[in-house]
Coordinates of C-alpha atoms in Angstrom, one line a residue:
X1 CA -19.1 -7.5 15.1
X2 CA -19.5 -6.0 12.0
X3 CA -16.9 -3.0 12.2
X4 CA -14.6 -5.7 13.3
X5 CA -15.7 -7.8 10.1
X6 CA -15.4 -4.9 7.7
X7 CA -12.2 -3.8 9.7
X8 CA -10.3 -7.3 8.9
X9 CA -11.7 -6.9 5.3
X10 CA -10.0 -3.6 4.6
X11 CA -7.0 -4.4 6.3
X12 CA -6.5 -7.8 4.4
X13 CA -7.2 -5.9 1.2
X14 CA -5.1 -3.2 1.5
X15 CA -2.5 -3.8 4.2
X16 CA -3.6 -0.8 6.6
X17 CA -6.8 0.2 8.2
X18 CA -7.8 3.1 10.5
X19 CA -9.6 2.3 13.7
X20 CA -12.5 4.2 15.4
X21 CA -11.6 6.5 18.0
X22 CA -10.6 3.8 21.3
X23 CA -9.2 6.6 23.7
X24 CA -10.8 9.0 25.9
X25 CA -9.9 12.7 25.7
X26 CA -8.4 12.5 29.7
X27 CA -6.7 9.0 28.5
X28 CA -5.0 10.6 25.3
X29 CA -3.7 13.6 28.3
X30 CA -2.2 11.7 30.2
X31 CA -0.5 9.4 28.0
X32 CA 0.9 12.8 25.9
X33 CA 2.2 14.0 29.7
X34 CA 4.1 10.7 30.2
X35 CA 5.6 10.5 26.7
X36 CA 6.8 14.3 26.8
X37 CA 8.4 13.7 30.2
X38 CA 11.0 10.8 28.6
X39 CA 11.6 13.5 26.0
X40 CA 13.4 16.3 28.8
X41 CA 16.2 14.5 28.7
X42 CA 18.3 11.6 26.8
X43 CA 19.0 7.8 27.9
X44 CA 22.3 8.4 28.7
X45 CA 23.7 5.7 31.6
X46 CA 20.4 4.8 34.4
X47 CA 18.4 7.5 33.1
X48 CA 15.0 7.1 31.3
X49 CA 14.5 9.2 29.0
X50 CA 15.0 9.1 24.9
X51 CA 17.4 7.9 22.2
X52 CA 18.1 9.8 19.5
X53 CA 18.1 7.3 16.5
X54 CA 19.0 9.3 13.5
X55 CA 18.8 13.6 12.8
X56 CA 15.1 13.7 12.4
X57 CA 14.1 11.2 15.2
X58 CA 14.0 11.1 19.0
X59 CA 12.9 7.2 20.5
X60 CA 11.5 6.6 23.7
X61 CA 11.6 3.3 24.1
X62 CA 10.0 0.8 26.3
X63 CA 6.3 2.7 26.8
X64 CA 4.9 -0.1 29.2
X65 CA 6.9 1.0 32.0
X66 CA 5.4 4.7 31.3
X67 CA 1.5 4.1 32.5
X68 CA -1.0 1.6 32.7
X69 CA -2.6 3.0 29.4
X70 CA 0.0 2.1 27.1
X71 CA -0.6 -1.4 28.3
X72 CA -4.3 -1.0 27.8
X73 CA -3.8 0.2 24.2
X74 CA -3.1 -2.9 22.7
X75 CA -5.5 -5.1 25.0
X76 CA -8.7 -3.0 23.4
X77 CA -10.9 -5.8 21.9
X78 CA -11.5 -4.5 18.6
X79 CA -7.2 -4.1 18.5
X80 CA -6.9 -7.4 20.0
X81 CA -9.2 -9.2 17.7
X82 CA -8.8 -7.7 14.8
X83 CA -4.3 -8.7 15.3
X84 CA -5.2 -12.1 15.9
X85 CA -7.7 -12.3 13.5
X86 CA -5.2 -10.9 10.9
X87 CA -2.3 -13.4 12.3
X88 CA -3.2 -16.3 14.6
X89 CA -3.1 -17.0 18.0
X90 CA 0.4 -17.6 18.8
X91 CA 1.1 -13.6 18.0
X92 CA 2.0 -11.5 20.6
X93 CA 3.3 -8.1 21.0
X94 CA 7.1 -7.9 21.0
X95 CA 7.6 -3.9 20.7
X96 CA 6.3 -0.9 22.1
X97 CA 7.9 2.0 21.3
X98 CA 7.6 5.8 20.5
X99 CA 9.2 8.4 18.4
X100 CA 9.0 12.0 18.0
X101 CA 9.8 13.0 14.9
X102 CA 11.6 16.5 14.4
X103 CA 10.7 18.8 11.6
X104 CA 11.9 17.9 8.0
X105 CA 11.6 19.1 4.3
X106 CA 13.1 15.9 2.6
X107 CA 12.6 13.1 1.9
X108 CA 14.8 11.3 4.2
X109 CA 12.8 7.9 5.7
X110 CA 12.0 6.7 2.0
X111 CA 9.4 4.2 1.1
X112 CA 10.4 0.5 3.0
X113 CA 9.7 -2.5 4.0
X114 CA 10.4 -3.1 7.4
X115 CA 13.4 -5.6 8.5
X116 CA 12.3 -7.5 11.4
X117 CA 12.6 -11.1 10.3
X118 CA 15.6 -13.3 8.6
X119 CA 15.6 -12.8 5.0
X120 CA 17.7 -16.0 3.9
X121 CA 16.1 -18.3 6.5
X122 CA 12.4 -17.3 4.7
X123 CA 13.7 -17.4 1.0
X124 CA 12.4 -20.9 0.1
X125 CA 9.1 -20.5 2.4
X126 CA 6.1 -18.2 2.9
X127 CA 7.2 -14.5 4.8
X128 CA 5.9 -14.2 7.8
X129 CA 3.3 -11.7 9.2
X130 CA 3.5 -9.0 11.8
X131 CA 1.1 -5.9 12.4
X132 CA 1.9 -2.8 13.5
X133 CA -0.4 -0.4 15.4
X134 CA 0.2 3.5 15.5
X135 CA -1.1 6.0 17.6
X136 CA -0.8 9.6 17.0
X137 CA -0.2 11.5 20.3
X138 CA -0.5 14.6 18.1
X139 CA -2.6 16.4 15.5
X140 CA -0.8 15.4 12.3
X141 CA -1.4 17.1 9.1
X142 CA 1.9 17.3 8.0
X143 CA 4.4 14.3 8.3
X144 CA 1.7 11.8 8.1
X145 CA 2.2 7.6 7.7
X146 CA 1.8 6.8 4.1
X147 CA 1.4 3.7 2.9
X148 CA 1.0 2.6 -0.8
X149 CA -2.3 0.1 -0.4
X150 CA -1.9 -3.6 -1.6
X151 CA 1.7 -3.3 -1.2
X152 CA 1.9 -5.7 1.4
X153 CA 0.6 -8.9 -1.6
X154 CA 3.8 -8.7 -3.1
X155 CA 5.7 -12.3 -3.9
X156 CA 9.7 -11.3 -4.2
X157 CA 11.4 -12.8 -1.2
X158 CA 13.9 -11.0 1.1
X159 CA 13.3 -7.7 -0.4
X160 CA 13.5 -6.0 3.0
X161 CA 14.8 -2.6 4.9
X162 CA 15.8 1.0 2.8
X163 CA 18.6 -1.3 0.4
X164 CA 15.0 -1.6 -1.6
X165 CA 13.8 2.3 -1.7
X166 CA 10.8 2.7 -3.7
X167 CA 10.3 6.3 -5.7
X168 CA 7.7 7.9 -4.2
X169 CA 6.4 9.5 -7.5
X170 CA 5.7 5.8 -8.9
X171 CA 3.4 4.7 -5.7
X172 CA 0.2 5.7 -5.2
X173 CA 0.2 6.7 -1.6
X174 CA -2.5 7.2 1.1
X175 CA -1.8 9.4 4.0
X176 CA -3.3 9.2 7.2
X177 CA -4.1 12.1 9.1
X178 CA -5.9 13.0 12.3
X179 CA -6.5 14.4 15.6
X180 CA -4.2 13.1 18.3
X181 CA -5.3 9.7 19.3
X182 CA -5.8 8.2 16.0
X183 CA -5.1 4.6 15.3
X184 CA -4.5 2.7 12.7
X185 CA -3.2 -1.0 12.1
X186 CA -0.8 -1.3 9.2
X187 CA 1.3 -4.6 7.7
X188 CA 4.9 -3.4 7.7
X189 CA 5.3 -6.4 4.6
X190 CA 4.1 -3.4 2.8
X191 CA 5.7 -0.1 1.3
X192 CA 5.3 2.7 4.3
X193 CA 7.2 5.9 5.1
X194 CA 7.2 9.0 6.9
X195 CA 6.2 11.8 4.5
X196 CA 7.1 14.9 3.4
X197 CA 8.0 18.0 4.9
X198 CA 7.6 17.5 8.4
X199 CA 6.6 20.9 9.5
X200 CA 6.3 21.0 13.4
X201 CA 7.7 17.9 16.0
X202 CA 5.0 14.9 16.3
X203 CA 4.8 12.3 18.7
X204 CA 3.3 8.4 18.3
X205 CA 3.1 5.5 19.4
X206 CA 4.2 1.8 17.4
X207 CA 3.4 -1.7 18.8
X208 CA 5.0 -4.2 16.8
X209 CA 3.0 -7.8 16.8
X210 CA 4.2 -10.8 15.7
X211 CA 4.8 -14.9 16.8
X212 CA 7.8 -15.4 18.8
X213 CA 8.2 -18.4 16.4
X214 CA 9.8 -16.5 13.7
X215 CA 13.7 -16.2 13.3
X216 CA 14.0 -12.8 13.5
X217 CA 16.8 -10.6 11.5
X218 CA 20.4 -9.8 12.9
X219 CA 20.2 -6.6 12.4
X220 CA 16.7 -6.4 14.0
X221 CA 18.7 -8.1 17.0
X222 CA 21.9 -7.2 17.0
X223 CA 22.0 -3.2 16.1
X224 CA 19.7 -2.4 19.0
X225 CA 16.2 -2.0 16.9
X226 CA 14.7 -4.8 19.4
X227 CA 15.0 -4.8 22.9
X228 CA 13.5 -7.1 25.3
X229 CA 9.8 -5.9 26.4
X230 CA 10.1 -4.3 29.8
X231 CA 6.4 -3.3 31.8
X232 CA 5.7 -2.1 35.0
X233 CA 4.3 -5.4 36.9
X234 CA 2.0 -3.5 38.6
X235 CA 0.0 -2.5 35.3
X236 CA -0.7 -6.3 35.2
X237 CA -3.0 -6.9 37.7
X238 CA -6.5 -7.6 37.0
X239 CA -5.4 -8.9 33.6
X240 CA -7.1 -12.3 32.0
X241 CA -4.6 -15.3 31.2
X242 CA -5.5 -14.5 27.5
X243 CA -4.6 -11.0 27.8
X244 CA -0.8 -11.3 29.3
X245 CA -0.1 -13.6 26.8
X246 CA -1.1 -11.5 24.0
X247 CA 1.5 -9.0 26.1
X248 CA 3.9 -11.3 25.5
X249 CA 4.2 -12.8 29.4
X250 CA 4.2 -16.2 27.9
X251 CA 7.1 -15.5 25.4
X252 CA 10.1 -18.0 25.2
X253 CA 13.2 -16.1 26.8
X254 CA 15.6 -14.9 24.1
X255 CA 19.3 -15.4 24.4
X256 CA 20.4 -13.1 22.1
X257 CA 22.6 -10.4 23.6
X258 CA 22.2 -7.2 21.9
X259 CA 24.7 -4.9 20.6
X260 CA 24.0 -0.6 20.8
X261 CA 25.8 0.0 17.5
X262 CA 24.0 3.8 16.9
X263 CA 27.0 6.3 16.9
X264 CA 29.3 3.2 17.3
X265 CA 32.8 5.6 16.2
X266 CA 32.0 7.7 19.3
X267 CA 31.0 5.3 21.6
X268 CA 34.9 4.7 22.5
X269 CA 36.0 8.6 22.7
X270 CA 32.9 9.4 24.6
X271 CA 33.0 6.6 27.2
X272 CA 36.6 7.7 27.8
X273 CA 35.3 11.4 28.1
X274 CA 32.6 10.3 30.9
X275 CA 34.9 8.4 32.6
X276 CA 37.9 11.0 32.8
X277 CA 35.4 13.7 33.8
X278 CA 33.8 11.1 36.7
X279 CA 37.8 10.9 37.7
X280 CA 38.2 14.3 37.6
X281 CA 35.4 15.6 39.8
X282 CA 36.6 12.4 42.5
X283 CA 39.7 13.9 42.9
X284 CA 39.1 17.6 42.7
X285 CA 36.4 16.5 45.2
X286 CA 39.1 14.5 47.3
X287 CA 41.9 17.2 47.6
X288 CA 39.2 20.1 48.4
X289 CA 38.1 17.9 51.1
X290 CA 41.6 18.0 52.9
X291 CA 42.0 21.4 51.8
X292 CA 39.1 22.6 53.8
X293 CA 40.2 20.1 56.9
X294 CA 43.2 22.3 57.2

């Protein structure tokens, strides 16, 4: 009780916490084998696989459908208390996601503040609250999470997303390191960025909590940044009432009907490309079929 009670204090305080090592050394292997197996190949059509977001990033998306542990994960008690104790009991997760990100010298995923939630709709009222948890599914010395502590107090409304960069050299920024496996719970309401260089690919894990009460952003439902939570139903069983909820089984449907708009200029040319090359092998196909009747 009282590493949850110091746990909550730090994280209030400063908007970010590391956790005590939660996973088991054959735990962390397999959960590293299932993430690397999405990242042979790319989403393209039925395939699972990853997304490439940007240059320096690779997504696989939709980890509850990988294993049973990256259900798990989130459902640890100290985890699970420690969200709800931070929020409130009608949080639940609503993301669970994974990137590898490629080696970089730059400075190119500045210092942000996540957009998730409607900016205008939450000008005249309080902002609302979401965690994220991370888990490193790598040693990371290099291209660590930094966070500038007690950024996540700050009173300007709407001030969302990388229109707002932050100079790095004016922050005073805490890295976090660590072995793969390391957690840690951060407020995304608070200035955060990959930093700088990036010397070798890293792979982790982000579960994004939050109440499916607030009106979420546009862009955060319309550009393809959220997707509907998708898990394998079989990783469910044995789970309390308590526990699927805070997985998000209790969740209001959404109605929103998002919109892929990464690479949006090729989609057109490329779909036609696919396409034509489907209708080419059908007919070359077709004909070499009588061909070899004759």
């Amino acid at each position: 009780m009282s590493q949850l009670i110091n746990s909550l204090k730090v994280l209030k305080r400063d908007g970010v916490v590391i956790l005590p090592e939660c996973i088991t050394p054959d735990e962390l292997s397999i959960m590293q084998q299932h993430f690397c197996s999405q990242l042979m190949r790319p989403a393209f059509n039925a395939w699972q696989g990853y997304a490439q977001t940007d240059r320096r990033r690779l997504m696989v998306d939709q980890v509850l459908t990988l294993d049973r542990l990256f259900c798990q994960l989130p459902l640890m008690p100290l985890i699970h208390q420690l969200v709800v104790g931070y929020l409130d009991e009608t949080v639940c997760l609503q993301e669970a996601k994974g990137w590898q990100s490629l080696p970089f010298s730059d400075n190119f995923h500045p210092l942000h503040r996540d957009e998730w939630y409607c900016p205008q709709y939450y000008q005249t009222q309080a902002i609302p609250r979401s965690l994220k948890l991370g888990c490193y599914l790598d040693d990371v010395d290099s291209g660590a999470f930094a966070y500038v502590k007690g950024s996540h107090q700050h009173s300007s409304q709407g001030e969302v997303g990388e229109h707002y960069h932050q100079n790095t050299d004016d922050n005073e920024i805490t890295k976090i390191t660590g072995k793969a496996g390391t957690l840690f719970l951060f407020d995304p309401e608070g200035l955060h960025q990959q930093s700088f260089p990036n010397l070798s690919a890293r792979n982790a894990l982000f579960y994004h909590f939050f109440s499916s009460s607030v009106v979420l952003s546009t862009n955060f439902t319309q550009w393809g940044r959220f997707q509907r939570l998708l898990v394998d139903t079989s990783f469910l069983s044995g789970l309390s009432e308590q526990q699927l909820a805070f997985l998000g089984t209790s969740r209001l449907p959404s109605r929103d009907i998002p919109s892929v708009q990464h690479y949006r200029a090729l989609s057109t040319p490329m779909n036609i490309a696919v396409r034509s090359l489907n209708e080419a092998h059908y007919w070359f196909e077709k004909i070499k079929a009588k061909v070899l009747r004759k």
